[in-house]
Amino acid sequence: MAKTIEIGYARDCRTGNFIVTKLNSTFHANSKHRRQQIIVLPGAFFHALPTVDRRSVANVIDITVSQAVDLGFILPPAETEAAACVSAVPA
């Protein structure tokens, strides 16, 4: 089973772009640590996540590591190497 990452997204009503946040349950709301937050153009967002409804303006979903990389998140090497090993092993 592929490792999943939880993200939250919201569409900016002014620009139409998506504000996407990589969620981490170890960070509480008042944590000093920063969450990764990126701005993604709608075309790139729906290309990386084709199952998301195009009418959706905000949600929290689980995505694969490869989808997170396609969106533009910077992931630790351990997460990306694990995804590469999983996809390289024939089923």
C-alpha positions as a Python dict, from the first residue, in 0.01 Angstrom:
ca = {
    (1, 'M'): (0, 0, 0),
    (2, 'A'): (137, 340, -98),
    (3, 'K'): (208, 595, 171),
    (4, 'T'): (-44, 877, 178),
    (5, 'I'): (-11, 1238, 284),
    (6, 'E'): (-300, 1443, 417),
    (7, 'I'): (-350, 1783, 257),
    (8, 'G'): (-603, 2058, 292),
    (9, 'Y'): (-685, 2288, 5),
    (10, 'A'): (-893, 2598, -53),
    (11, 'R'): (-954, 2793, -371),
    (12, 'D'): (-875, 3164, -351),
    (13, 'C'): (-1185, 3344, -477),
    (14, 'R'): (-984, 3643, -603),
    (15, 'T'): (-715, 3463, -806),
    (16, 'G'): (-872, 3120, -858),
    (17, 'N'): (-551, 2951, -745),
    (18, 'F'): (-545, 2677, -482),
    (19, 'I'): (-379, 2725, -143),
    (20, 'V'): (-263, 2375, -49),
    (21, 'T'): (-132, 2285, 297),
    (22, 'K'): (47, 1964, 390),
    (23, 'L'): (-114, 1864, 719),
    (24, 'N'): (84, 1701, 997),
    (25, 'S'): (-96, 1567, 1303),
    (26, 'T'): (215, 1613, 1520),
    (27, 'F'): (185, 1994, 1491),
    (28, 'H'): (-79, 2137, 1721),
    (29, 'A'): (-258, 2459, 1627),
    (30, 'N'): (-19, 2687, 1820),
    (31, 'S'): (298, 2504, 1720),
    (32, 'K'): (615, 2701, 1643),
    (33, 'H'): (681, 2465, 1352),
    (34, 'R'): (572, 2575, 1007),
    (35, 'R'): (349, 2370, 783),
    (36, 'Q'): (429, 2352, 414),
    (37, 'Q'): (186, 2567, 224),
    (38, 'I'): (200, 2620, -151),
    (39, 'I'): (-1, 2804, -414),
    (40, 'V'): (-97, 2587, -712),
    (41, 'L'): (-251, 2694, -1041),
    (42, 'P'): (-586, 2525, -1113),
    (43, 'G'): (-457, 2342, -1421),
    (44, 'A'): (-163, 2193, -1232),
    (45, 'F'): (-386, 2108, -936),
    (46, 'F'): (-638, 1911, -1141),
    (47, 'H'): (-363, 1750, -1350),
    (48, 'A'): (-196, 1612, -1035),
    (49, 'L'): (-530, 1525, -868),
    (50, 'P'): (-770, 1418, -1144),
    (51, 'T'): (-1023, 1262, -902),
    (52, 'V'): (-1097, 1592, -726),
    (53, 'D'): (-1430, 1743, -830),
    (54, 'R'): (-1368, 2061, -1030),
    (55, 'R'): (-1652, 2237, -845),
    (56, 'S'): (-1487, 2177, -507),
    (57, 'V'): (-1356, 2492, -338),
    (58, 'A'): (-1214, 2344, -15),
    (59, 'N'): (-1154, 2001, 135),
    (60, 'V'): (-912, 1774, 321),
    (61, 'I'): (-794, 1469, 126),
    (62, 'D'): (-525, 1200, 129),
    (63, 'I'): (-287, 1191, -167),
    (64, 'T'): (9, 973, -261),
    (65, 'V'): (370, 1084, -231),
    (66, 'S'): (403, 1107, -610),
    (67, 'Q'): (97, 1334, -627),
    (68, 'A'): (247, 1554, -353),
    (69, 'V'): (569, 1585, -552),
    (70, 'D'): (368, 1666, -868),
    (71, 'L'): (192, 1946, -679),
    (72, 'G'): (527, 2093, -572),
    (73, 'F'): (572, 1988, -210),
    (74, 'I'): (928, 1938, -87),
    (75, 'L'): (942, 1603, 89),
    (76, 'P'): (1220, 1445, 294),
    (77, 'P'): (1435, 1198, 95),
    (78, 'A'): (1305, 902, 298),
    (79, 'E'): (947, 961, 182),
    (80, 'T'): (1036, 1003, -186),
    (81, 'E'): (1276, 705, -188),
    (82, 'A'): (1010, 483, -33),
    (83, 'A'): (765, 585, -305),
    (84, 'A'): (1023, 512, -574),
    (85, 'C'): (1088, 166, -430),
    (86, 'V'): (717, 86, -414),
    (87, 'S'): (660, 190, -775),
    (88, 'A'): (974, 6, -898),
    (89, 'V'): (874, -328, -748),
    (90, 'P'): (653, -522, -991),
    (91, 'A'): (323, -646, -851),
}
